[in-house]
Coordinates of C-alpha atoms and ligand atoms in Angstrom, one line a residue:
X1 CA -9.6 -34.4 147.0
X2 CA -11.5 -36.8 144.6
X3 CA -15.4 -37.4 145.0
X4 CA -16.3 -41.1 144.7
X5 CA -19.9 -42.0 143.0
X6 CA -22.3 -43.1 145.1
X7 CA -25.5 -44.7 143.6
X8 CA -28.4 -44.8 145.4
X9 CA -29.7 -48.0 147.4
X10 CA -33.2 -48.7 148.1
X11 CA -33.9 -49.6 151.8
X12 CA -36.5 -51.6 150.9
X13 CA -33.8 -53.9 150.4
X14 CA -32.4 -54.2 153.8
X15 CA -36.0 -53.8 155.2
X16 CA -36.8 -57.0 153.8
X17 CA -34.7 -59.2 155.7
X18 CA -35.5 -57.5 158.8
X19 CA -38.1 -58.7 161.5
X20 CA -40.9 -56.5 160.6
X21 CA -40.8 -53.8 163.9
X22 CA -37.4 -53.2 162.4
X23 CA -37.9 -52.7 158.7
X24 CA -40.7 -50.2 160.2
X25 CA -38.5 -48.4 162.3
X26 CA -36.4 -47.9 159.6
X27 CA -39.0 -46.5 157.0
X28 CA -40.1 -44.2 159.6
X29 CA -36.7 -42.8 160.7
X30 CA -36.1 -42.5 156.7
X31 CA -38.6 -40.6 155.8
X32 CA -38.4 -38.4 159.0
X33 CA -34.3 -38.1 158.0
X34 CA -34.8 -36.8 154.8
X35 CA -37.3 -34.4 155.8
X36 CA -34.9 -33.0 158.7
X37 CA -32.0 -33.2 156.2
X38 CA -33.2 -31.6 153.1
X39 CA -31.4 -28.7 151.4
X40 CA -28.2 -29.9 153.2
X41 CA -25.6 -32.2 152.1
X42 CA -24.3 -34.8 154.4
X43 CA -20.8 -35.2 153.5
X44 CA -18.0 -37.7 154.3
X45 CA -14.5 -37.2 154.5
X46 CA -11.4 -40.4 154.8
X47 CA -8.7 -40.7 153.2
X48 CA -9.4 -44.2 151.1
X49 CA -11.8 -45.0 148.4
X50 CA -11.0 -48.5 148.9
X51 CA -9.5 -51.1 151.2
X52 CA -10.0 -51.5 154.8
X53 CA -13.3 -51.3 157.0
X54 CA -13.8 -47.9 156.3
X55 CA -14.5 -47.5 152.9
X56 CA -16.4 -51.0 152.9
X57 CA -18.2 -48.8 155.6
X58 CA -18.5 -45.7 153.4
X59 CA -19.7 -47.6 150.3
X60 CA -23.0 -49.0 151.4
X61 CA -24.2 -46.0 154.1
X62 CA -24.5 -43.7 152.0
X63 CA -25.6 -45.8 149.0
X64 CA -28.6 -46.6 151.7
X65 CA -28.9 -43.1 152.9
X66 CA -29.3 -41.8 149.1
X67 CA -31.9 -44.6 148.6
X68 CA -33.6 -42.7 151.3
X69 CA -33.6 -39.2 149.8
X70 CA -30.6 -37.8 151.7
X71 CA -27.8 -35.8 149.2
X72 CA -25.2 -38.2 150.8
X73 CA -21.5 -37.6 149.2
X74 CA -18.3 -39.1 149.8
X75 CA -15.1 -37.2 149.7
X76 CA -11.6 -38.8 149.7
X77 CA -8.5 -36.9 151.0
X78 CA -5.1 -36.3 148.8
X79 CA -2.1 -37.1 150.6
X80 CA 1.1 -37.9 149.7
X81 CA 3.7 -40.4 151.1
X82 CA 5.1 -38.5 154.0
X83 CA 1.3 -37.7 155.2
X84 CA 0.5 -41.1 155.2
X85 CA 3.2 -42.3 157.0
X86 CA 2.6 -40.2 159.5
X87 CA -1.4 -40.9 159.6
X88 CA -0.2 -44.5 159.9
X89 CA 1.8 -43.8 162.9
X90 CA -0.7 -41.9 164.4
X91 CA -3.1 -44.8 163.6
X92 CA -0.4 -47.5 165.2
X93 CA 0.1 -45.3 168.3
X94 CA -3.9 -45.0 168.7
X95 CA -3.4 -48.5 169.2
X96 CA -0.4 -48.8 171.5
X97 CA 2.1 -49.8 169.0
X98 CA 5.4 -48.3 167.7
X99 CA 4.8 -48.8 164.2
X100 CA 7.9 -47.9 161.8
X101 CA 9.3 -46.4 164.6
X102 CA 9.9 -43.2 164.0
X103 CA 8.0 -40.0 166.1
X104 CA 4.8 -37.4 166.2
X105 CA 7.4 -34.9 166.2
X106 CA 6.9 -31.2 164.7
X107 CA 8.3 -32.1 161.6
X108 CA 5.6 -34.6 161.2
X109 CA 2.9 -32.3 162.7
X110 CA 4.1 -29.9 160.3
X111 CA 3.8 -31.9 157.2
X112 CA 0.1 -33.3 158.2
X113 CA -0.8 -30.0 159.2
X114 CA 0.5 -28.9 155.1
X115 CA -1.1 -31.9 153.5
X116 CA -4.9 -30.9 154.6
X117 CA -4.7 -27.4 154.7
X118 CA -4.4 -27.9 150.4
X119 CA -7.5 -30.8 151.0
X120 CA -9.1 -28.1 153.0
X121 CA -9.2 -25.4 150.4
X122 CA -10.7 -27.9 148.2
X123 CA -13.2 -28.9 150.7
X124 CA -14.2 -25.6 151.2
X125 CA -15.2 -25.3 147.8
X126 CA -17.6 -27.7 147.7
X127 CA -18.9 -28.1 151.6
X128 CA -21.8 -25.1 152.4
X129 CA -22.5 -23.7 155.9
X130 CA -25.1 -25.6 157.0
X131 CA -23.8 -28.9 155.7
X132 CA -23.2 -31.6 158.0
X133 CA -19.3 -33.3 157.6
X134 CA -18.8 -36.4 159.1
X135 CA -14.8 -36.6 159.1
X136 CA -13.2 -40.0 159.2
X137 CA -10.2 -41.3 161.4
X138 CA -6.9 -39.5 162.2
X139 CA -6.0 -38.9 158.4
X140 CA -9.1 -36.4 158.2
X141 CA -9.1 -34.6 161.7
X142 CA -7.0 -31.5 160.9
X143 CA -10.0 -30.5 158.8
X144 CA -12.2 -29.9 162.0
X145 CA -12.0 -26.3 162.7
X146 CA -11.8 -25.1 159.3
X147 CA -15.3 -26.8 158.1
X148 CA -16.1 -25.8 161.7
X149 CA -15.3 -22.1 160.5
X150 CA -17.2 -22.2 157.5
X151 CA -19.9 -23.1 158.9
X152 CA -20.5 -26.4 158.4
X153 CA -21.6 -29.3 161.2
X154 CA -18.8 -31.5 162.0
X155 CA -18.6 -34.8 163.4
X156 CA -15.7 -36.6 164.2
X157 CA -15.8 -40.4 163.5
X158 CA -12.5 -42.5 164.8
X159 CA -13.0 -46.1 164.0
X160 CA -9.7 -47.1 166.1
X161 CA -8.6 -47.0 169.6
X162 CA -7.9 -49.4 172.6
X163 CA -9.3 -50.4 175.5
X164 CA -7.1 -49.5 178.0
X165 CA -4.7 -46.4 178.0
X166 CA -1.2 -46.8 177.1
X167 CA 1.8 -44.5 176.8
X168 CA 1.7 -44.8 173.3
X169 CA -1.8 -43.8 172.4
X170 CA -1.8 -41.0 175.4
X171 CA 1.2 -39.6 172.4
X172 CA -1.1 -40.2 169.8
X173 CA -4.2 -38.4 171.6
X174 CA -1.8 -35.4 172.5
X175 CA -1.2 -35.4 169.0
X176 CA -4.4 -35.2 167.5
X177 CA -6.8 -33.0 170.3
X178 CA -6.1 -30.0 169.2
X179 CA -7.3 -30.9 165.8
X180 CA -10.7 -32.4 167.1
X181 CA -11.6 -30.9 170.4
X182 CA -13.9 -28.3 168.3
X183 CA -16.3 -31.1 166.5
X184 CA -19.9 -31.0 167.2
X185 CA -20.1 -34.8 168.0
X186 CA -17.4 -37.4 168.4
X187 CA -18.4 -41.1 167.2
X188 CA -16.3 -44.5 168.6
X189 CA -16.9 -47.3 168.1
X190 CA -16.8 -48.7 171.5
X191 CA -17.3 -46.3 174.5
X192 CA -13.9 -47.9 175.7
X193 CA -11.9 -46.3 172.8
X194 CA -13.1 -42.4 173.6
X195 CA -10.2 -40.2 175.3
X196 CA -11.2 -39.2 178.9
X197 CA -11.4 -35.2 177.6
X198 CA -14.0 -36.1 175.0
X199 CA -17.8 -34.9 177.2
X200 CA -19.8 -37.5 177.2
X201 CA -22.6 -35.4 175.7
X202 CA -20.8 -34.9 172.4
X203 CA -20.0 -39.0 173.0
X204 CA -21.8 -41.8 170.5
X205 CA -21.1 -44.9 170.3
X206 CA -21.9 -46.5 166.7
X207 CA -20.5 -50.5 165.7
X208 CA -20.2 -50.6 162.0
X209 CA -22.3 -52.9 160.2
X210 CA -22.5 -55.0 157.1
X211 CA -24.3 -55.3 154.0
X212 CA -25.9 -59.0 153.1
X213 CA -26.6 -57.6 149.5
X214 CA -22.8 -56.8 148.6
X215 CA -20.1 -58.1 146.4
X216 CA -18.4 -58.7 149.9
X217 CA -21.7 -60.8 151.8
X218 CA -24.1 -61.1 148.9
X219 CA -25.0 -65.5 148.6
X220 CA -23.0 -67.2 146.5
X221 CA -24.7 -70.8 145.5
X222 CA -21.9 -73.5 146.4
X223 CA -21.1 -74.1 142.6
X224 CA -20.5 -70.2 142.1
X225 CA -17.7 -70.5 145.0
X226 CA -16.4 -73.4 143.7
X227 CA -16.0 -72.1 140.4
X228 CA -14.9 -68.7 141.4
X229 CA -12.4 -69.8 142.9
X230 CA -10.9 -72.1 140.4
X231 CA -11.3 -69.4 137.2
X232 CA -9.1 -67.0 140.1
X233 CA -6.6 -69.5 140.5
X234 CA -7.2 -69.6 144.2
X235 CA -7.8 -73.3 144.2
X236 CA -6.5 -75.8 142.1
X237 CA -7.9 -77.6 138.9
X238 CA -8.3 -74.4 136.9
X239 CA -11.2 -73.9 134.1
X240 CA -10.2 -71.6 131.4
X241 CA -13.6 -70.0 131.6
X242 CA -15.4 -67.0 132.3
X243 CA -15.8 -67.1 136.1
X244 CA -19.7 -67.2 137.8
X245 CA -21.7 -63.6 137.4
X246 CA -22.0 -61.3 140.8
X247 CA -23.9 -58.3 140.8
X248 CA -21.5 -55.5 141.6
X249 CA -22.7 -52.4 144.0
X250 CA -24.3 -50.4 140.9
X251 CA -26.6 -53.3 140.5
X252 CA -24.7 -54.2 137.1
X253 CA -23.2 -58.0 136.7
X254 CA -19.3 -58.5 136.8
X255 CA -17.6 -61.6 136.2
X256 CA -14.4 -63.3 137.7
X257 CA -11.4 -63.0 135.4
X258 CA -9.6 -65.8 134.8
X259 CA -6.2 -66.4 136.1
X260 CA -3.4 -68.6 135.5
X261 CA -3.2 -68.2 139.6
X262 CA -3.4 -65.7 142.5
X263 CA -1.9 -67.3 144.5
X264 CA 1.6 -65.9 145.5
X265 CA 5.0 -68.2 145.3
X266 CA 3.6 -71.2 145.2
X267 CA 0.4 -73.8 143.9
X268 CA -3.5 -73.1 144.0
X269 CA -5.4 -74.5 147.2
X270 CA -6.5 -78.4 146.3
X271 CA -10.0 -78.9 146.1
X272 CA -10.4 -81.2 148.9
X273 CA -8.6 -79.7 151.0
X274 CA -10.1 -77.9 154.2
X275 CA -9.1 -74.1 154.4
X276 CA -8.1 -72.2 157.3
X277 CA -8.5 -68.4 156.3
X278 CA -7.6 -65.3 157.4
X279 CA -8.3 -62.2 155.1
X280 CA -7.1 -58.7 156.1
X281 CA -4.7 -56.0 155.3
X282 CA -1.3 -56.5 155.6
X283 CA -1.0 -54.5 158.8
X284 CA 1.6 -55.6 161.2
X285 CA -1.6 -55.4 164.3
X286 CA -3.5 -57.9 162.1
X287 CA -1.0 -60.5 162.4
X288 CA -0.6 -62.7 159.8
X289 CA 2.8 -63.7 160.4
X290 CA 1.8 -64.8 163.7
X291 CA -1.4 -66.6 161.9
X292 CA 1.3 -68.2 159.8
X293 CA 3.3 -69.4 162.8
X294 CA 0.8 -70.6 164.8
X295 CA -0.4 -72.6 161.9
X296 CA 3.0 -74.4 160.8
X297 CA 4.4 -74.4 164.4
X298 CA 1.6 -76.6 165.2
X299 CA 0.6 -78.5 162.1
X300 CA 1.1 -81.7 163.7
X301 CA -1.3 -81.2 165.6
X302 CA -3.5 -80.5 162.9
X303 CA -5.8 -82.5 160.3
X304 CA -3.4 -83.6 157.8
X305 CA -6.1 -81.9 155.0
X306 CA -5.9 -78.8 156.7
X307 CA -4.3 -75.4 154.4
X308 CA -3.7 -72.3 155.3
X309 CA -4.9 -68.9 152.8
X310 CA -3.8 -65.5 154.2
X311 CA -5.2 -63.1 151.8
X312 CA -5.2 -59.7 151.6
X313 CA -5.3 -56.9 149.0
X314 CA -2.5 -56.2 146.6
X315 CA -0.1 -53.6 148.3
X316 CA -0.3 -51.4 145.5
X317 CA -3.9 -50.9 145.7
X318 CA -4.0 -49.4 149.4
X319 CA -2.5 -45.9 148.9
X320 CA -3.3 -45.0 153.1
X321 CA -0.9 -48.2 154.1
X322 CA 2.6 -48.3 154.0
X323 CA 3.3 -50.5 155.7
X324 CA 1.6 -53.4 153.7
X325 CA 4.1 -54.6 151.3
X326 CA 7.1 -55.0 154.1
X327 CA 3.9 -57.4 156.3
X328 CA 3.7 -58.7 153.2
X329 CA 7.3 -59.5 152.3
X330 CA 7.5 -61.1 155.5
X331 CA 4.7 -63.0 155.3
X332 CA 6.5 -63.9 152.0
X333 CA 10.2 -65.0 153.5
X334 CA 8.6 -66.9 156.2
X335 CA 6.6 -69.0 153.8
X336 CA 9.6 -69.6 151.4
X337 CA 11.7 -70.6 154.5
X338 CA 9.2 -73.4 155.6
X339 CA 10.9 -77.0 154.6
X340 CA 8.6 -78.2 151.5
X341 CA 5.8 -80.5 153.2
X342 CA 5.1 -77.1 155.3
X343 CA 5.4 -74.7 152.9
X344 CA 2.7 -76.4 150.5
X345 CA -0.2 -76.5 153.1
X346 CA 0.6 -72.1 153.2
X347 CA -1.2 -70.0 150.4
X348 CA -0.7 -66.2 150.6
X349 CA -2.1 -64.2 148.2
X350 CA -2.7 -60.5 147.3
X351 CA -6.1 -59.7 145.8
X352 CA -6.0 -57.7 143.2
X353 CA -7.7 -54.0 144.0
X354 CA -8.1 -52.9 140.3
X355 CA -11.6 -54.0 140.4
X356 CA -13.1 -53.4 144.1
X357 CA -16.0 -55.6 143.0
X358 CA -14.2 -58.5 142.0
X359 CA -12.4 -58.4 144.8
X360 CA -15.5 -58.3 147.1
X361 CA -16.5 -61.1 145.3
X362 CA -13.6 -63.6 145.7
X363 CA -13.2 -62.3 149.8
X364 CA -16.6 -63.3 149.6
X365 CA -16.3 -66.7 147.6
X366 CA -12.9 -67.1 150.0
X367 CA -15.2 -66.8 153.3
X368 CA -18.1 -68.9 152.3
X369 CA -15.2 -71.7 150.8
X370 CA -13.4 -71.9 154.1
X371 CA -13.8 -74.6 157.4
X372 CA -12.3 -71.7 160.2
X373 CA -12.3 -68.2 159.5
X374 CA -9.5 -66.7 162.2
X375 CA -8.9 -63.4 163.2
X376 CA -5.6 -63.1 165.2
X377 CA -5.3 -59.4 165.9
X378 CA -3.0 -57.5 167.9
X379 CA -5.4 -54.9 168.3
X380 CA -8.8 -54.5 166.4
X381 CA -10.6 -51.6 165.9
X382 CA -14.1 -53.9 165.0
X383 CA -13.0 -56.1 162.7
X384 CA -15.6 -56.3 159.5
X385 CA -13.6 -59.7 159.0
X386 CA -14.9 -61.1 161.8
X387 CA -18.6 -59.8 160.9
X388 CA -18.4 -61.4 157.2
X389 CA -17.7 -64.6 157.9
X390 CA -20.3 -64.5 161.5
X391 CA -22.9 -63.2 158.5
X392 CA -22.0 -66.3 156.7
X393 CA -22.1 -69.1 159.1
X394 CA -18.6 -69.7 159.1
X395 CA -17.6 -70.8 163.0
X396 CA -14.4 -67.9 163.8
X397 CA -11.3 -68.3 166.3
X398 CA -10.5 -64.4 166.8
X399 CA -8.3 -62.7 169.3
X400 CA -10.8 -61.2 172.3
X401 CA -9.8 -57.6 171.8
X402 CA -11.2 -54.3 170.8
X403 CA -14.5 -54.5 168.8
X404 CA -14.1 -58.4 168.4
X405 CA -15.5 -58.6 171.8
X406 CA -18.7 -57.1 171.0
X407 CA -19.7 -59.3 168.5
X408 CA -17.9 -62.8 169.7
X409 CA -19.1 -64.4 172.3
X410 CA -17.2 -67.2 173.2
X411 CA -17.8 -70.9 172.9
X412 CA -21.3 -69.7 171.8
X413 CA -20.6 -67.5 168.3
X414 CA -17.0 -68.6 168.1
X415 CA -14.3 -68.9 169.9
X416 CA -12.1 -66.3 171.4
X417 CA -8.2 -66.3 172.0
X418 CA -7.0 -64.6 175.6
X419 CA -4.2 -63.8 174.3
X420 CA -3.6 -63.3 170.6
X421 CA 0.3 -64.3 171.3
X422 CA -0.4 -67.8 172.3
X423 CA 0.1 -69.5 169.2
X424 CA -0.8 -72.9 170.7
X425 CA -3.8 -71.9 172.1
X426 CA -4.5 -70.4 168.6
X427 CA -3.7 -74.1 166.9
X428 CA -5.8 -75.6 169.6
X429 CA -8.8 -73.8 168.6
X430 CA -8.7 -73.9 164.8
X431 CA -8.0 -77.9 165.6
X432 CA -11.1 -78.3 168.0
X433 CA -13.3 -76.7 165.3
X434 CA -11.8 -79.0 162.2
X435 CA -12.1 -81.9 164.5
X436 CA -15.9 -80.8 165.4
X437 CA -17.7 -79.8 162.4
X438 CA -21.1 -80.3 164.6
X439 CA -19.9 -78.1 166.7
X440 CA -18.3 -75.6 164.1
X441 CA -21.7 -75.5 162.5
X442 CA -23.5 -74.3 165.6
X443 CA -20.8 -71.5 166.6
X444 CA -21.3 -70.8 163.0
X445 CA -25.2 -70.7 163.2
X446 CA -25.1 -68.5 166.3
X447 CA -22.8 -66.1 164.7
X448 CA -25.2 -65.5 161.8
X449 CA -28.1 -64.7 164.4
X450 CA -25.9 -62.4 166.1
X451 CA -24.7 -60.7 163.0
X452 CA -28.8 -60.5 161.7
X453 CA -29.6 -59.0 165.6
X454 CA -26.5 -56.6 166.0
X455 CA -24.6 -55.6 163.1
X456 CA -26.6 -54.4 160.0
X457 CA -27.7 -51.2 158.3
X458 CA -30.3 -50.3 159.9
X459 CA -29.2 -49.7 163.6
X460 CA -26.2 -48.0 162.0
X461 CA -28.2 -45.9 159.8
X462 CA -31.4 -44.9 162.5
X463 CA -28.1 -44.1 165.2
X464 CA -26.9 -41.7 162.4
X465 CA -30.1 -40.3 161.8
X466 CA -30.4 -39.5 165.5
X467 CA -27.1 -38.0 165.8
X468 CA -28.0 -35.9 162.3
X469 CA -31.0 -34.2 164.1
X470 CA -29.3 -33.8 166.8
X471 CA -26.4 -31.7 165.1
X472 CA -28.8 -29.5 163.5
X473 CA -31.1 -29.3 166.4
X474 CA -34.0 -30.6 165.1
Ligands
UDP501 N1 -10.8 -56.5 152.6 C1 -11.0 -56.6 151.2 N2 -10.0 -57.2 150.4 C2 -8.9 -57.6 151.0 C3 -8.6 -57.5 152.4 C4 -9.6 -56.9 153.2 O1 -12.0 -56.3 150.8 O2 -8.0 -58.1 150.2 C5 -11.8 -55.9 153.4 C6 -12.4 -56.9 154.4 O3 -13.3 -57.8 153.8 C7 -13.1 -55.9 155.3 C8 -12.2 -54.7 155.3 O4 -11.4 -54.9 154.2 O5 -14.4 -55.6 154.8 C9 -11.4 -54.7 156.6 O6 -12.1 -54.2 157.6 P1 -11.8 -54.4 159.1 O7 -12.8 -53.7 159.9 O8 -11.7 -55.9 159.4 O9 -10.3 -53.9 159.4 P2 -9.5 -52.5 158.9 O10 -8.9 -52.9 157.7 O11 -10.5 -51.5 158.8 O12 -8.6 -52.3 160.0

């Protein structure tokens, strides 16, 4: 296990932007947290330092709950390649999907069962009784019982799931009980996602949230994103420059490197030219072939200015997902396949994960630069990438499944897709929004406001603060 730095946040940050009843609420439950939570370490346990909801998740809590005077710390888990493709087929099962195929058999149980009894012995080392362990998805639940054992408070936080049973994730589930059934407090992100066994008094439901003040959400002036993305090589006309300052999450300011291009296989996006955008792993329940599809299938129908950018991080830079550089290949082979007028209005590219800041940054310049932010999921656990563009006025077309019905409401704070298969439909909406940017600008307003009421810190960190006391009975 590795411990990632956290620095602390001041809350007086968030507060600021908050209606004033809120930013109250906030300082009160703070003060009252760290009182409650002092002498004890609140830990946290997953299995990435970078990549992916969780760790976007991870980074700014308990940056805000340090800011409040609670010893937050963040471990990561060591796993090697058989573990995680096992966690990831646990994870695509969760979900009702096959995955690469292959089973939650004993040899698999085995192997994850190996992998964190070594992560426990390290945990042990450092986690007191007394301490309160928030554990972190499928990759982290084996560690349940023995921090359980210890001593130690343990939660159980599983960011995925689906709304309705399915043989699949009823595997999964059998799979993982026995590893969970012993923690203290089980958190979902929607009620819908809990397993029937879990008691409802041991039951929280807590939506993730975003930070405005982050690499990832932070404003960007219009010339900064125009120049940002130029110096990346995401759009074309490249400077030679130093790219526009950002303030990375230790306060200190980073700068865009210039590129010859990021783009992958083929030309920057022109600078007139109105982007389409979807920005996720390359996770076969994200989609992005199917964004891909629906896009060129249907270009016709589409403004003749209209590109696509699927971006997502560089494959290497994930070490929890597999399966990203096969989505990613494909993603790759269908573009190259597209006869040339098609192909050129396609940009993929693969973010570069050496410097999570910068990359923040340019998901962030990427969001504020595009006209439709889309969202075509499979599944979706919550979908951050739907919050991040809501927080930024961008109008979204997202599939209306798992957490993306929470914070979607359609035709009001953009527009949701029945059926994420429906590639037609899909076309028809990005269309109606390019075709209506009065009407793109109001989903896009609305989505902002519903972002600001729903989905920051500060219900996220009072509903953690509650469960906290709670655990230790205070
Ligand atoms: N993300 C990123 N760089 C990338 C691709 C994704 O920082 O190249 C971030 C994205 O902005 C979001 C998170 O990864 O904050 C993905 O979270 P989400 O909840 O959408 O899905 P998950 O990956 O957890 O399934």
């Amino acid at each position: 296990m590795h411990e990632v730095r956290i620095d602390a946040l001041d809350l007086e940050r968030l507060a600021g932007i908050l209606p004033p009843d809120r930013a109250e609420a906030l300082r009160c439950r703070a003060v009252e947290a760290a009182q409650q939570l002092s002498g004890r370490v609140v830990w946290n346990i997953n299995a990435t330092a970078q990549g992916g909801g969780v760790a976007e998740l991870l980074q700014v809590l308990l940056a805000y709950g340090r800011g409040a005077g609670v010893d937050t710390r963040w471990l990561v888990l060591d796993g090697d390649p058989g573990f995680f493709t096992v966690t990831k087929r646990l994870h695509n099962f969760l979900h009702g999907s096959f995955g690469d195929g292959g089973d939650l058999d004993a040899e698999a149980r085995a192997h994850y069962e190996e992998v964190l009894a070594h992560n426990l012995r390290d945990a042990l080392d450092r986690v007191r009784p007394g301490d309160i362990v928030l554990l972190h998805d499928p990759q982290a639940a084996g560690l349940v019982d023995g921090l359980t054992a210890h001593g130690a408070l343990v939660a159980w936080r599983c960011h995925i799931g689906r709304d309705e049973p399915h043989e699949l994730s009823e595997i999964g589930w059998s799979f993982l009980r026995p590893y969970v059934e012993g923690a203290q407090e089980f958190v979902f992100s929607r009620r819908q996602y809990a397993p029937a066994w879990v008691p409802p008094e041991r039951l929280r439901v807590v939506p993730p949230s975003l930070d405005p003040f982050s690499a990832k959400n932070a404003e960007i002036s219009g010339r900064d994103v125009r120049s940002s993305l130029l110096v990346a090589g995401l759009m074309a006309d490249g400077s030679d420059g130093a790219g526009p300052a950002f303030e990375r999450r230790r306060g200190e300011p980073g700068r865009v490197r210039p590129r010859a291009s990021l783009m992958l296989d083929g030309p920057p996006v022109p600078e007139g030219a109105r982007v389409v955008l979807q920005v996720s792993r390359w996770d076969r329940l994200k989609d992005m072939p199917g964004v891909l599809r629906g896009f060129t299938d249907h270009l016709g129908r589409l403004p003749e200015d209209a590109h696509l950018v699927l971006a997502g991080p560089d494959v290497a830079g994930v070490a929890d997902d597999p399966e990203g550089a096969a989505v990613l290949a494909q993603c790759r082979d269908l573009r190259a396949a597209l006869p040339d007028r098609m192909r050129e209005r396609v940009h993929l590219t693969a973010l570069p994960m050496d410097d999570v800041d910068e990359n923040a940054h340019l998901v962030n310049a990427l969001q504020r630069h595009a006209s439709v932010v889309v969202q075509k999921s499979l599944v979706e656990g919550f979908g951050l990438t739907v919050t991040e563009p809501m927080w930024k006025s961008r109008p979204v077309v997202a599939s209306a499944v798992g957490g993306i019905l929470d914070q979607v409401e359609d035709g009001v704070s953009g527009l949701l897709l029945p059926d994420p298969l429906d590639l037609e439909a899909f076309a028809i909406a990005v269309d109606s929004l390019l075709r209506d940017p009065e009407r793109a600008r109001r989903l896009g307003h609305a989505a902002h406001e519903r972002v600001l009421d729903r989905f920051l810190g500060d219900r996220h960190l009072i509903q953690y603060a509650e469960m906290f006391a709670e655990m230790i009975g205070g």
